[in-house]
CSV table of C-alpha atoms in Angstrom, one decimal:
chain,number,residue,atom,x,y,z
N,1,UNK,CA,0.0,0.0,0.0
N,2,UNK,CA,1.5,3.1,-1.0
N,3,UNK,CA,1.9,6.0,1.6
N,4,UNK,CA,-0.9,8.4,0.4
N,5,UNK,CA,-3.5,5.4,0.3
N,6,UNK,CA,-2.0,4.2,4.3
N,7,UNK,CA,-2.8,7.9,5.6
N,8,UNK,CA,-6.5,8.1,3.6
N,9,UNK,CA,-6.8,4.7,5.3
N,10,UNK,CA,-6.0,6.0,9.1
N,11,UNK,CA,-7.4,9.7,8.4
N,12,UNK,CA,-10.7,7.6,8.1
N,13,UNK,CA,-10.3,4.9,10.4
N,14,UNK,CA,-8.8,7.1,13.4
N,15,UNK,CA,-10.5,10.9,12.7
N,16,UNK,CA,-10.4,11.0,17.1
N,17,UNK,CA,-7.0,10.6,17.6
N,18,UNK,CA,-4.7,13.3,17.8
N,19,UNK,CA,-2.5,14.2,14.8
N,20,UNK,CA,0.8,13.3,16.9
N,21,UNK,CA,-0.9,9.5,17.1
N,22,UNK,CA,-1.7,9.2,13.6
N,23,UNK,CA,2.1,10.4,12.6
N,24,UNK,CA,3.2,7.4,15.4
N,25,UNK,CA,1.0,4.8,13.5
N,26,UNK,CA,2.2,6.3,9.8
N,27,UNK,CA,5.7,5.5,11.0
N,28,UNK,CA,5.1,1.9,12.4
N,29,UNK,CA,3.4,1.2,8.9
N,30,UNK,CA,5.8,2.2,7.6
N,31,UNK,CA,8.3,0.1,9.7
N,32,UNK,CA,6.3,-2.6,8.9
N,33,UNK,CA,6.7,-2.1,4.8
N,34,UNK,CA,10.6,-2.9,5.1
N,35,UNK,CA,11.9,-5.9,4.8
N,36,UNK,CA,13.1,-7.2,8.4
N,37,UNK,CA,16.0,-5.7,9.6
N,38,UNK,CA,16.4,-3.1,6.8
N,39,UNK,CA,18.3,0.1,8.3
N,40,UNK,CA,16.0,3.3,8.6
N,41,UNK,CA,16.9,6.5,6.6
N,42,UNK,CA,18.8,7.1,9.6
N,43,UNK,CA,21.1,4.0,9.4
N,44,UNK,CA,19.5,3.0,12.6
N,45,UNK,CA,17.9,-0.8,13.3
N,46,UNK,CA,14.0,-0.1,13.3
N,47,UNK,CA,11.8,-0.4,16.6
N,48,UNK,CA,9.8,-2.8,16.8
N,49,UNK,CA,6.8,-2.3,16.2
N,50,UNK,CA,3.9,-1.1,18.7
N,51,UNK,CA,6.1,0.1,20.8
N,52,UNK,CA,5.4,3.5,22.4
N,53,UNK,CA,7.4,6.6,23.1
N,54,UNK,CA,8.3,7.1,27.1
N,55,UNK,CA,6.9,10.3,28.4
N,56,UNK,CA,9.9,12.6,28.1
N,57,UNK,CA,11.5,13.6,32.1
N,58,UNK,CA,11.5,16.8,31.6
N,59,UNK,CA,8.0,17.8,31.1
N,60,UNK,CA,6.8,15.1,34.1
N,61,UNK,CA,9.2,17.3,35.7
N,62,UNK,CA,7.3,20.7,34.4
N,63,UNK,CA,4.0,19.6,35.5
N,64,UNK,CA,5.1,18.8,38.8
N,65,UNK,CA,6.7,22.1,38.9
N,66,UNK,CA,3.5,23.8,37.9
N,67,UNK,CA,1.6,21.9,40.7
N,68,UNK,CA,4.3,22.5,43.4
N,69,UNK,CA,3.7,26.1,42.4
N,70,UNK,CA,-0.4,26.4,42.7
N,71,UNK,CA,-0.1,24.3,45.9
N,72,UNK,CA,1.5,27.0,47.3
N,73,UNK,CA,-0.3,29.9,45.9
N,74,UNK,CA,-3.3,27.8,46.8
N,75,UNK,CA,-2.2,28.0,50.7
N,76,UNK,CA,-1.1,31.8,50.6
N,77,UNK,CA,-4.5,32.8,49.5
N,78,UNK,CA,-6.4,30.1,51.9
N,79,UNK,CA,-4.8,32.2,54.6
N,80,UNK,CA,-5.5,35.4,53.1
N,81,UNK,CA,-9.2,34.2,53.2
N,82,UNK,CA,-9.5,35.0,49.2
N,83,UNK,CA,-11.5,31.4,48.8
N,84,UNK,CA,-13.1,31.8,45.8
N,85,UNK,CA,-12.7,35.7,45.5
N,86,UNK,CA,-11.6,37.7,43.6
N,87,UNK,CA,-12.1,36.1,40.2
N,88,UNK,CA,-8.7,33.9,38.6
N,89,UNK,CA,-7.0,35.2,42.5
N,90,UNK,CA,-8.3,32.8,44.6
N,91,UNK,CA,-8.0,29.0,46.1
N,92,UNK,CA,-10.2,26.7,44.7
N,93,UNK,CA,-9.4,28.2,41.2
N,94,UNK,CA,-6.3,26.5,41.6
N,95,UNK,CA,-7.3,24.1,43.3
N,96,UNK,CA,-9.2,23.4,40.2
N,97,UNK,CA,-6.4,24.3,37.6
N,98,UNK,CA,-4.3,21.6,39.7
N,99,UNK,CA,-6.7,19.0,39.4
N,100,UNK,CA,-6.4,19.8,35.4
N,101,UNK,CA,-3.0,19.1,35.5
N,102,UNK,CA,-2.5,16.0,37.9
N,103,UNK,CA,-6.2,14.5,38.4
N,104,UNK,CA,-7.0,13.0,41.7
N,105,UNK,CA,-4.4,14.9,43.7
N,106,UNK,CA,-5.2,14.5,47.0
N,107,UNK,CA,-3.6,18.1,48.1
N,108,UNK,CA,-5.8,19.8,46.2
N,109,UNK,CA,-8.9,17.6,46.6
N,110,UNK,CA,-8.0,18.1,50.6
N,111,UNK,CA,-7.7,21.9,49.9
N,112,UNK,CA,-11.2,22.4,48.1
N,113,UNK,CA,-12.3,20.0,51.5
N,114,UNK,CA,-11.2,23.0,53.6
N,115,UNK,CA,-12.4,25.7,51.6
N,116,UNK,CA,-15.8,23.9,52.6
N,117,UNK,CA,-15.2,23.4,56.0
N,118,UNK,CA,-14.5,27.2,56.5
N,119,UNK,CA,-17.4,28.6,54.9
N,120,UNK,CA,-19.5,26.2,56.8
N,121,UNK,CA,-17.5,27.1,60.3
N,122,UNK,CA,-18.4,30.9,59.4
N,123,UNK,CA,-21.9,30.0,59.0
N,124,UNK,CA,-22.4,28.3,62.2
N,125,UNK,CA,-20.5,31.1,63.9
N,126,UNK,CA,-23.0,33.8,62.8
N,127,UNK,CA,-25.9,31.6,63.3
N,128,UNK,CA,-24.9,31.8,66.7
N,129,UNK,CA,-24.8,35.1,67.0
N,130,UNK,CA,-28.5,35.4,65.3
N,131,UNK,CA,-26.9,36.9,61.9
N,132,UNK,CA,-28.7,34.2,59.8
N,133,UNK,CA,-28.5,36.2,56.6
N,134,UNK,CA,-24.6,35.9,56.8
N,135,UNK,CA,-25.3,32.3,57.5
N,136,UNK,CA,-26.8,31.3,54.8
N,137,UNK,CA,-25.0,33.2,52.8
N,138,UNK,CA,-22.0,31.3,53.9
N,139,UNK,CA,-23.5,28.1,53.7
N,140,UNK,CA,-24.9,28.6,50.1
N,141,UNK,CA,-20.8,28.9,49.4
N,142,UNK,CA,-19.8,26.1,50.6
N,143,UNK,CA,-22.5,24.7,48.7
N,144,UNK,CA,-21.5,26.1,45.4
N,145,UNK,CA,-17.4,24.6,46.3
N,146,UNK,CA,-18.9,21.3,46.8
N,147,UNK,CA,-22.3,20.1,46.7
N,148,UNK,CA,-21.7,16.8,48.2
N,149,UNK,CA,-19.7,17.5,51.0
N,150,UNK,CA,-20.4,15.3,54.4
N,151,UNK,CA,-20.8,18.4,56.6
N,152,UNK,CA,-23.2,20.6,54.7
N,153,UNK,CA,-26.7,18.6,55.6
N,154,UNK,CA,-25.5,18.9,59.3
N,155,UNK,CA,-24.3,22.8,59.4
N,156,UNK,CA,-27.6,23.6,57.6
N,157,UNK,CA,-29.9,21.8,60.2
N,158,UNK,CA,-27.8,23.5,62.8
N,159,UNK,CA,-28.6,26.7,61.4
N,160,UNK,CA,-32.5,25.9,60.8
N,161,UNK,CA,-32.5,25.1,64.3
N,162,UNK,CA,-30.6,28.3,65.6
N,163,UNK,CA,-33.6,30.1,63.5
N,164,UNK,CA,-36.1,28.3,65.4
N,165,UNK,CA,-34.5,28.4,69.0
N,166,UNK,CA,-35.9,30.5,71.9
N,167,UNK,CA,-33.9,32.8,74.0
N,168,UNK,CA,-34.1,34.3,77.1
N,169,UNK,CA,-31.5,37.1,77.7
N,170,UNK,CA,-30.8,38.1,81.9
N,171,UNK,CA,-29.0,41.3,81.9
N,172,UNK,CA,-27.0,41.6,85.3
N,173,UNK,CA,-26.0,44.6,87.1
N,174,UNK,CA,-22.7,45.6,86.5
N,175,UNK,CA,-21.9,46.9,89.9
N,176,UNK,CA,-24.0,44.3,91.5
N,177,UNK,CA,-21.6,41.8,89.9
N,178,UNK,CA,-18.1,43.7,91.0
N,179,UNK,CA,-19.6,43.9,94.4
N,180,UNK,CA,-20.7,40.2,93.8
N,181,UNK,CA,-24.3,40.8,96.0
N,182,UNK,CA,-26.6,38.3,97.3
N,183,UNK,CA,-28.9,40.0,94.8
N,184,UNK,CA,-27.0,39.2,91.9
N,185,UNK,CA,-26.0,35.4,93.3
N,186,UNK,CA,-29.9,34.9,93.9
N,187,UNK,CA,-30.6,36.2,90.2
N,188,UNK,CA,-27.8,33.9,88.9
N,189,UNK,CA,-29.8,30.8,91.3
N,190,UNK,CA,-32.7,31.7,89.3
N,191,UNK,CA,-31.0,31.6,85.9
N,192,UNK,CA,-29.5,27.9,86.8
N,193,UNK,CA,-32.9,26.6,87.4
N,194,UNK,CA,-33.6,28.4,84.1
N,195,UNK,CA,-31.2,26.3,82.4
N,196,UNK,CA,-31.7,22.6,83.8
N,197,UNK,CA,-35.7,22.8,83.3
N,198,UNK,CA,-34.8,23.6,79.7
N,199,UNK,CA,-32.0,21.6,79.2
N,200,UNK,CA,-30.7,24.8,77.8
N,201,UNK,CA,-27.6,25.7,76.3
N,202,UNK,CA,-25.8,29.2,77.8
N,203,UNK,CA,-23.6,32.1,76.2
N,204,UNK,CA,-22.2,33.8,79.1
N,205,UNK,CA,-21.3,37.9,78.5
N,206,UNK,CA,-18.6,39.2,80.5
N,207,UNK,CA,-16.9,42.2,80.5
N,208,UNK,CA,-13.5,40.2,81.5
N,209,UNK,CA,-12.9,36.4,81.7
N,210,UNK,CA,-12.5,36.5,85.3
N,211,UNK,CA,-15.7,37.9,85.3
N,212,UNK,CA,-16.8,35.6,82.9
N,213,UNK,CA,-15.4,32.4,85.1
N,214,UNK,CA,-17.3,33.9,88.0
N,215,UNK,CA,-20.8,34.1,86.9
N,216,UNK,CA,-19.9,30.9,85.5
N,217,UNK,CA,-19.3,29.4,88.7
N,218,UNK,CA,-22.4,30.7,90.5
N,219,UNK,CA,-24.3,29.1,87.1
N,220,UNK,CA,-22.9,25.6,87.8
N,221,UNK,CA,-23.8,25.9,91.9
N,222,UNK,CA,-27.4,25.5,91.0
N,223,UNK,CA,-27.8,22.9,88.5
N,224,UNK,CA,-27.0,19.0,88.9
N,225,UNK,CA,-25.0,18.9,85.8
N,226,UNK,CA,-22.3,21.1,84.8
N,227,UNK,CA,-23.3,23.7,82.4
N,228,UNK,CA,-22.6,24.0,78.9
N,229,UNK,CA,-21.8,27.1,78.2
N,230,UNK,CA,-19.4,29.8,75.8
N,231,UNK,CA,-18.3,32.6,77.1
N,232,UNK,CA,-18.4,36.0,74.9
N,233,UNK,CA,-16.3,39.1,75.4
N,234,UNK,CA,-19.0,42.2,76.0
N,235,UNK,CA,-19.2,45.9,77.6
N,236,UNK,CA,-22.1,45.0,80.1
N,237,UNK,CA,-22.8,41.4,82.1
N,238,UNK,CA,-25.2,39.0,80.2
N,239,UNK,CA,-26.4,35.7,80.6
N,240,UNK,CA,-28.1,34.2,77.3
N,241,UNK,CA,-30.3,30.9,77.0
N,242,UNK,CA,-31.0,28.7,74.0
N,243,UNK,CA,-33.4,25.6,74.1
C-alpha cells in the first residue's frame, strides 16, 4: 500500500486521535513495509513495532513544577481568606487548575475540603450570633465549592435550628456583679434553674474572663450537671439561653 492510500486509510479509520498518534502509526506502517532488519533512513535498526514513546522527564518534571507552584499559591490565598474571590486570585481556582494538571491529587482535593469546611465554620458562627442572613450566605458557598460535601446537611440543620430556637437574655447589674451581692448570686440561682428545666444551652457575656469564670461558677452551683456554656467578650454582664 503506497503511503498516500496508508494515511487516507488511518485519516478515516482514526479521525479522534490526535494528529501526533496518527504520525506514530504512519511511521510503524511504515516500519512494517521494510523488509526485516532493513536500516532506517537514519542507518538506525527499526523499533519494533507497537512500541510507544516514554513520556519525556523533563515535562513530568514541568508539571510537577507547575503543581508545586499552585499548591503554594493555593495555601497563601487560603490564609488570606481569598477562597473563591476575587475572580482567577483565589483558592479553589487552583485548586481546580491543579486537578487539570494531575487529576486525583489528594492536596488539592484536601484543599477544596477545607475551603468547605471554612465557609460552613463561618456559617455556624454567625448563626450563633442570630446573623442568619450571613449564615446562609455562607453556607450557600460552601455549597456552590462542593455540593456533596459530608458536613453541609448537618451545618444547615444547625442553622434551621438556631432560626427556630428561643432565647431568654438576663442582663445583670454591672456593679451588682463587682460587688458580687446576694442580689446578683440569687438572680444567677434563678438563671441555673432556668437552664436545667430547659436543658438549655448558655452564652455567658462578661466584660473580663474573670468575670466571665465567676458568673460561670455561681451558674454551675445550681444545676446537677455542669453547664454548657461559651463565654463571649461584651461591655455589660449578660447571661443568654438557648433551648
Amino acid at each position: 500500500m503506497g503511503l498516500d492510500s496508508l494515511m487516507r486509510t488511518l485519516s478515516l479509520k482514526y479521525t479522534k486521535i490526535s494528529t501526533l498518534s496518527v504520525f506514530m502509526l504512519l511511521m510503524a506502517g511504515c516500519e512494517l513495509m521494510q523488509p526485516s532488519g532493513t536500516p532506517t533512513p537514519s542507518g538506525q535498526p527499526s523499533e519494533p513495532p507497537g512500541k510507544e514513546p516514554a513520556v519525556s522527564e523533563p515535562e513530568t518534571l514541568k508539571s510537577k513544577r507547575e503543581v508545586d507552584r499552585l499548591l503554594r499559591q493555593a495555601a497563601v490565598a487560603f490564609e488570606d481568606k481569598r477562597l473563591i474571590t476575587p475572580v482567577s486570585d483565589n483558592a479553589f481556582y487552583r485548586y481546580l487548575r491543579i486537578l487539570t494538571i494531575d487529576p486525583g491529587n489528594e492536596r488539592a482535593e484536601q484543599g477544596i475540603s477545607n475551603i468547605v469546611e471554612k465557609y460552613l465554620e463561618w456559617a455556624i458562627a454567625n448563626a450563633e450570633r442570630r446573623q442568619f442572613p450571613a449564615a446562609i450566605r455562607y453556607l450557600n458557598k460552601a455549597k456552590s465549592v462542593d455540593r456533596s460535601h459530608p458536613n453541609i446537611a448537618a451545618a444547615e440543620k444547625h442553622i434551621k435550628e438556631q432560626q427556630s430556637a428561643n432565647r431568654t437574655i438576663y442582663p445583670l447589674p454591672a456593679a451588682a456583679v463587682d460587688e458580687k451581692t446576694s442580689e446578683v448570686i440569687q438572680k444567677l440561682y434563678e438563671i441555673g434553674r432556668a437552664i436545667t428545666q430547659h436543658d438549655a444551652r448558655v452564652i455567658i457575656v462578661g466584660r473580663t474572663d474573670a468575670e466571665g469564670r465567676w458568673i460561670y461558677q455561681q451558674l454551675n452551683k445550681a444545676t446537677p450537671d455542669r453547664v454548657r456554656a461559651e463565654f463571649e467578650p461584651g461591655r455589660e454582664p449578660v447571661v443568654r439561653l438557648i433551648y
